[in-house]
PDB file of C-alpha atoms in Angstrom:
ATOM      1  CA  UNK A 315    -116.768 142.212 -73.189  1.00 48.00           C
ATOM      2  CA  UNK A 316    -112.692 141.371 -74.168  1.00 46.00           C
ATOM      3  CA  UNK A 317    -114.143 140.821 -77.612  1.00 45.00           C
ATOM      4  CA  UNK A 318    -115.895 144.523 -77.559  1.00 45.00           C
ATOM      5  CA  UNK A 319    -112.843 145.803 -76.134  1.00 43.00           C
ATOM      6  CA  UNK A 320    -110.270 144.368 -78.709  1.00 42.00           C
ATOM      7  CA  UNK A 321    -112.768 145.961 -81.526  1.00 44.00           C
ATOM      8  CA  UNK A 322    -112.567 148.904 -79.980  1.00 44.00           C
ATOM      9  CA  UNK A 323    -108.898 148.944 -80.337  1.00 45.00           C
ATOM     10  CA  UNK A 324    -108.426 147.945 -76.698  1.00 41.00           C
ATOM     11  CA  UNK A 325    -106.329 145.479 -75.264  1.00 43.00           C
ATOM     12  CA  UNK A 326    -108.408 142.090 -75.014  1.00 41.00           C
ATOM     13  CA  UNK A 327    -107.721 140.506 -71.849  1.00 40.00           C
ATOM     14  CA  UNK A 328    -107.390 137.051 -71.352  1.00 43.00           C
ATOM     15  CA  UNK A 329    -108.994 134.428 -69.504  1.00 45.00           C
ATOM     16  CA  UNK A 330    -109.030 134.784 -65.589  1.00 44.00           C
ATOM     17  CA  UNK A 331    -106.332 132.612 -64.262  1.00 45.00           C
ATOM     18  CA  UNK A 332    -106.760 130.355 -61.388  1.00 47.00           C
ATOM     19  CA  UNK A 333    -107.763 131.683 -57.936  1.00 43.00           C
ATOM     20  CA  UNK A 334    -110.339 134.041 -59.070  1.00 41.00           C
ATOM     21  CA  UNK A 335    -108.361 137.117 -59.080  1.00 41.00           C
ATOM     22  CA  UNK A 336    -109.995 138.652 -61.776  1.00 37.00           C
ATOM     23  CA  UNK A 337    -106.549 139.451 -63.397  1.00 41.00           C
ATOM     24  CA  UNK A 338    -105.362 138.966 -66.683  1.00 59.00           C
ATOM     25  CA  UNK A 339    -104.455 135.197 -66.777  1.00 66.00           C
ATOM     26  CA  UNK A 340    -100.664 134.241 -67.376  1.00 82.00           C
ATOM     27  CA  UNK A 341     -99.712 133.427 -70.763  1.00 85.00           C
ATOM     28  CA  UNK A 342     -96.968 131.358 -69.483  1.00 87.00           C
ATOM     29  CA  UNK A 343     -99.780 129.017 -67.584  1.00 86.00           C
ATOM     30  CA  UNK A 344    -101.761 129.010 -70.602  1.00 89.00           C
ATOM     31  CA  UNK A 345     -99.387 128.222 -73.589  1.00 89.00           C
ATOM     32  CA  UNK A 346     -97.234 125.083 -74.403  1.00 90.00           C
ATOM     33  CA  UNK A 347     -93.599 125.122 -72.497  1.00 84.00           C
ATOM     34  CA  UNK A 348     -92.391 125.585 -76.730  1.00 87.00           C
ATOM     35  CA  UNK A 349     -94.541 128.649 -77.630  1.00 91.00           C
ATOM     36  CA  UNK A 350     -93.654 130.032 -74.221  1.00 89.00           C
ATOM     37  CA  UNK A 351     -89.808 129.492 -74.451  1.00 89.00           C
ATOM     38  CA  UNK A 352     -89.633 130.894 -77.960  1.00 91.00           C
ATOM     39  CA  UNK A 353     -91.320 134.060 -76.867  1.00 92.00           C
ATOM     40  CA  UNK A 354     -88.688 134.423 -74.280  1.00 93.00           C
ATOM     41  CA  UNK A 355     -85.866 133.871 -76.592  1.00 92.00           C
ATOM     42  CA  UNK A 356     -86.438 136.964 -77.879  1.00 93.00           C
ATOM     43  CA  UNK A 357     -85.809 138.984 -74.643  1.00 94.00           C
ATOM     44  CA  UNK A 358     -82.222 140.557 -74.472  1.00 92.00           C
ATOM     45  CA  UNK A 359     -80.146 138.896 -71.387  1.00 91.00           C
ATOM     46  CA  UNK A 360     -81.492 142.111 -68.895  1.00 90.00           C
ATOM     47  CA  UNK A 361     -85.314 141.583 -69.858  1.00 94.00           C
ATOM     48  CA  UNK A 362     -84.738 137.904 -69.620  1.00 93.00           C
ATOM     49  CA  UNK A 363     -83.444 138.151 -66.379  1.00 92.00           C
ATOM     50  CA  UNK A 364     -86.023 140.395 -65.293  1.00 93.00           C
ATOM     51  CA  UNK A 365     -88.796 138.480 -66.838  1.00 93.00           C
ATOM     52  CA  UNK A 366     -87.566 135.662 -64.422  1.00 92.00           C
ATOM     53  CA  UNK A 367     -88.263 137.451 -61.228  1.00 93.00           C
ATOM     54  CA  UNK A 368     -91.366 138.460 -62.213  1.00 91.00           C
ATOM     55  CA  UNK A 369     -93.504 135.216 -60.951  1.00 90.00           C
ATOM     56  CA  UNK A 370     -92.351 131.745 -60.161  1.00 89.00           C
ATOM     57  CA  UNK A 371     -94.357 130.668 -63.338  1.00 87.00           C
ATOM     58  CA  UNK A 372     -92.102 132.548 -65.269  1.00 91.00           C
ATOM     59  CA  UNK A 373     -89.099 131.813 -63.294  1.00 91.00           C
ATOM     60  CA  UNK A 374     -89.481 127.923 -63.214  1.00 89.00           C
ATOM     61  CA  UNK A 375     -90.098 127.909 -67.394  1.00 89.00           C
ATOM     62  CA  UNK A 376     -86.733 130.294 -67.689  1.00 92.00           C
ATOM     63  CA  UNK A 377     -84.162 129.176 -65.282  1.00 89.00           C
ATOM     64  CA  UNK A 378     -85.546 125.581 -66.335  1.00 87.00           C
ATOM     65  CA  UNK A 379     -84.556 126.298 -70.096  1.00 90.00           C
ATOM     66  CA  UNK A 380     -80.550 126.083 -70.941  1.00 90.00           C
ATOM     67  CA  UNK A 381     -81.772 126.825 -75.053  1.00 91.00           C
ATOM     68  CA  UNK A 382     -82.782 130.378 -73.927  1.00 91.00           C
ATOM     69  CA  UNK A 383     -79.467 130.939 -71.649  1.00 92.00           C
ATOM     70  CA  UNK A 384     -77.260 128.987 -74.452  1.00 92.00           C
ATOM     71  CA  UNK A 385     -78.197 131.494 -77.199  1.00 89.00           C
ATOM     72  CA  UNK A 386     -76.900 134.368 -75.118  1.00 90.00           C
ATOM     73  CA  UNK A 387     -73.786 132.797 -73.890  1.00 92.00           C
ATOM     74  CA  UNK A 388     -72.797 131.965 -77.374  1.00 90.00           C
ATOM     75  CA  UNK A 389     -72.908 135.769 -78.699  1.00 89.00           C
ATOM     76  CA  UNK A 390     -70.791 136.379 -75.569  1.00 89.00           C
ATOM     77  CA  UNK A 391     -68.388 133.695 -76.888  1.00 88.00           C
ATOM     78  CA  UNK A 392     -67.414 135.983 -79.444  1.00 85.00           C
ATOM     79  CA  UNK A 393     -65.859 138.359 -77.512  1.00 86.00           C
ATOM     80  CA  UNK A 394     -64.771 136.270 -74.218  1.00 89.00           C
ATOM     81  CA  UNK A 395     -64.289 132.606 -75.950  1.00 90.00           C
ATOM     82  CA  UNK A 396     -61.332 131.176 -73.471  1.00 89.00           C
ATOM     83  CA  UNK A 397     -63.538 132.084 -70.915  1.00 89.00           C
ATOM     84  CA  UNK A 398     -66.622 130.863 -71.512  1.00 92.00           C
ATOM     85  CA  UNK A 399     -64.887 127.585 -72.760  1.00 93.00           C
ATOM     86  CA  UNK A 400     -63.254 127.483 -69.378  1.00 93.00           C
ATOM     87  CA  UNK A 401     -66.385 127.950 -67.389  1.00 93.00           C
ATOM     88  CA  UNK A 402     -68.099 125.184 -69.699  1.00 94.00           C
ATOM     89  CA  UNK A 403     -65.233 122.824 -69.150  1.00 96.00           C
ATOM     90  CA  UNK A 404     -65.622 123.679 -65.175  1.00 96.00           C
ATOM     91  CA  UNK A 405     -68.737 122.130 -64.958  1.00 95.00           C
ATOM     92  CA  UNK A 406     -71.237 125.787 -64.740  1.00 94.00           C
ATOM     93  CA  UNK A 407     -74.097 125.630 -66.432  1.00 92.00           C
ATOM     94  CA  UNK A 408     -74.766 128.031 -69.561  1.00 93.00           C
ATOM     95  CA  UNK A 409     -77.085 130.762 -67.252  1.00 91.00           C
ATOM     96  CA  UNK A 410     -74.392 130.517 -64.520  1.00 92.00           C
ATOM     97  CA  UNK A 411     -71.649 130.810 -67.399  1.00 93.00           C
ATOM     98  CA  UNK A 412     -73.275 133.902 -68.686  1.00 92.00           C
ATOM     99  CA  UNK A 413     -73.586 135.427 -65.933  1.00 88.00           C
ATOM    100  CA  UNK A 414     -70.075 135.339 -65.015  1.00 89.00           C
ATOM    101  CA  UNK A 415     -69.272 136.732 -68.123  1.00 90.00           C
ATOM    102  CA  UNK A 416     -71.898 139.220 -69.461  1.00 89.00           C
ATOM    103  CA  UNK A 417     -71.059 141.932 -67.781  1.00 85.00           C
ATOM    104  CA  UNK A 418     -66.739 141.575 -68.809  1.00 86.00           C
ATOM    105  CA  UNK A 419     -67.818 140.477 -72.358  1.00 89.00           C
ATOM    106  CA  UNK A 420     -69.275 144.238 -72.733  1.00 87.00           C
ATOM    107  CA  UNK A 421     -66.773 145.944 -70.667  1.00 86.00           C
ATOM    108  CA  UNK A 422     -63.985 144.116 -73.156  1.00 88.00           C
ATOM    109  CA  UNK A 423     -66.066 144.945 -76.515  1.00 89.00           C
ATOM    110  CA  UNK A 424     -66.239 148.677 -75.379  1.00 88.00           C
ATOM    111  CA  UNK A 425     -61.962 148.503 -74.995  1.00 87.00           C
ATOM    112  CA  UNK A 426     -61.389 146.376 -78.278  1.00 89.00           C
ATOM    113  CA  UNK A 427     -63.479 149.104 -80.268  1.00 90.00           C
ATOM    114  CA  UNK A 428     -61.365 151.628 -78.995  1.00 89.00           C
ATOM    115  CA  UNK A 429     -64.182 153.644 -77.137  1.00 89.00           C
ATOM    116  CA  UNK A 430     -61.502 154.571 -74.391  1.00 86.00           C
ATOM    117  CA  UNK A 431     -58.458 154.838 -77.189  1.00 87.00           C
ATOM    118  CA  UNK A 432     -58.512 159.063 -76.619  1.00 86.00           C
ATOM    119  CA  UNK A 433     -59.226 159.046 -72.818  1.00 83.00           C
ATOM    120  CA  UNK A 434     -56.210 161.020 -71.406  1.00 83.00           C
ATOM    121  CA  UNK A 435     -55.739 159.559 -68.086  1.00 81.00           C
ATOM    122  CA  UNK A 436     -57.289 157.050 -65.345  1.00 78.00           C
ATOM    123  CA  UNK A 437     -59.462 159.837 -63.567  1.00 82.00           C
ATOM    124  CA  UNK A 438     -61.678 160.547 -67.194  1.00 82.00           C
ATOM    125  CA  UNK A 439     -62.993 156.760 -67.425  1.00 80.00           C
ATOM    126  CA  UNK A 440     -66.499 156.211 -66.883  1.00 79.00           C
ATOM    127  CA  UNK A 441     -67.136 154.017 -64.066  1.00 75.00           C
ATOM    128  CA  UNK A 442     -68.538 151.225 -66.160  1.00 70.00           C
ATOM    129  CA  UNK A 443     -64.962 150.655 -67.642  1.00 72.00           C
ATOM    130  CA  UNK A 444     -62.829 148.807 -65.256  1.00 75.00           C
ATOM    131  CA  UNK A 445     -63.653 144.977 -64.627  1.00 76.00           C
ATOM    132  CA  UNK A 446     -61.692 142.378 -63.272  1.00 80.00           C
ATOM    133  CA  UNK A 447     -59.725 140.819 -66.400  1.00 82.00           C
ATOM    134  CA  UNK A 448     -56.477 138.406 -66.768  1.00 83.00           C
ATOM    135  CA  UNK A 449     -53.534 139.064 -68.225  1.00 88.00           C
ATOM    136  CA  UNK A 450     -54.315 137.773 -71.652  1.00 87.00           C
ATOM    137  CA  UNK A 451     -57.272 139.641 -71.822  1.00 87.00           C
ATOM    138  CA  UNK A 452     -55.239 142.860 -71.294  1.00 86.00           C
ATOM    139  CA  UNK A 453     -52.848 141.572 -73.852  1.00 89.00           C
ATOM    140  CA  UNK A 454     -55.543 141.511 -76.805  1.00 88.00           C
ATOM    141  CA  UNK A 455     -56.607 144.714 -75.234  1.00 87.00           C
ATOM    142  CA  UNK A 456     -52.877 145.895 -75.781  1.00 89.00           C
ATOM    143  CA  UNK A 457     -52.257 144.807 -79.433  1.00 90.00           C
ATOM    144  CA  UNK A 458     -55.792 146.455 -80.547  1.00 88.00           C
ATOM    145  CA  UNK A 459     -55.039 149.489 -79.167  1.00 88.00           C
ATOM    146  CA  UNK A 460     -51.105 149.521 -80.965  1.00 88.00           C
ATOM    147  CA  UNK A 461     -52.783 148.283 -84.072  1.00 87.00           C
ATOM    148  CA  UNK A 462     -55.260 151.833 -84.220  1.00 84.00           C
TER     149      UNK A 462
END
């Protein structure tokens, strides 16, 4: 029947998983912890996070995995490097490191490209546009915006 079904241009369902659900079985379960982490790598950091709550299969094989938080942390880098270099040197792992700085990295990124350069006063930010930052971070924020 999953064979007729993927001829007919249908999804083909895969084996029933333990327990005799009758539900699609999970992929996670049924491929090697490699094939499954590399499909994960390609989630964004939302999607991956999300992926994660979706069953303790899934959440086990991704908080387990520092490659697939590593990768994300490092494109952060680019943006909030003394940061992420101070978290690392604290001790927090690379999920934990993210996460502290995901959220500033874009907040930061949206500043340095001058997105908010022609915003006349406080009251027309958005409400994404404020997050907690030092005073260095401000500084570089500064000198892009007397360099435009």
């Amino acid at each position: 029947m999953d064979g007729e079904r993927a001829a007919a241009g249908g999804p083909a369902l895969l084996p029933s998983g333990r327990g005799g659900g009758g539900g699609p079985a999970d992929f996670v379960a049924l491929l090697p912890p490699e094939v499954s982490s590399r499909i994960f790598s390609d989630l964004d950091v939302e999607s991956l996070c999300h992926a994660s709550m979706t069953c303790k299969g899934w959440h086990r094989v991704i908080e387990g995995n520092d490659r697939l938080w590593r990768h994300h942390c490092l494109s952060v880098r680019a943006v909030c490097q003394r940061e992420i270099d101070c978290d690392r040197g604290n001790g927090y792992s690379w999920k934990i490191t993210l996460l502290r700085n995901y959220w500033k990295s874009k907040v930061k990124q949206e500043w340095l490209s001058g997105k908010y350069s022609t915003i006349p006063s406080q009251n027309s930010l958005p409400e994404k546009s404020m997050y907690p930052m030092d005073a260095d971070t401000w500084g570089e924020i500064l000198e892009a915006e007397l360099e435009r």
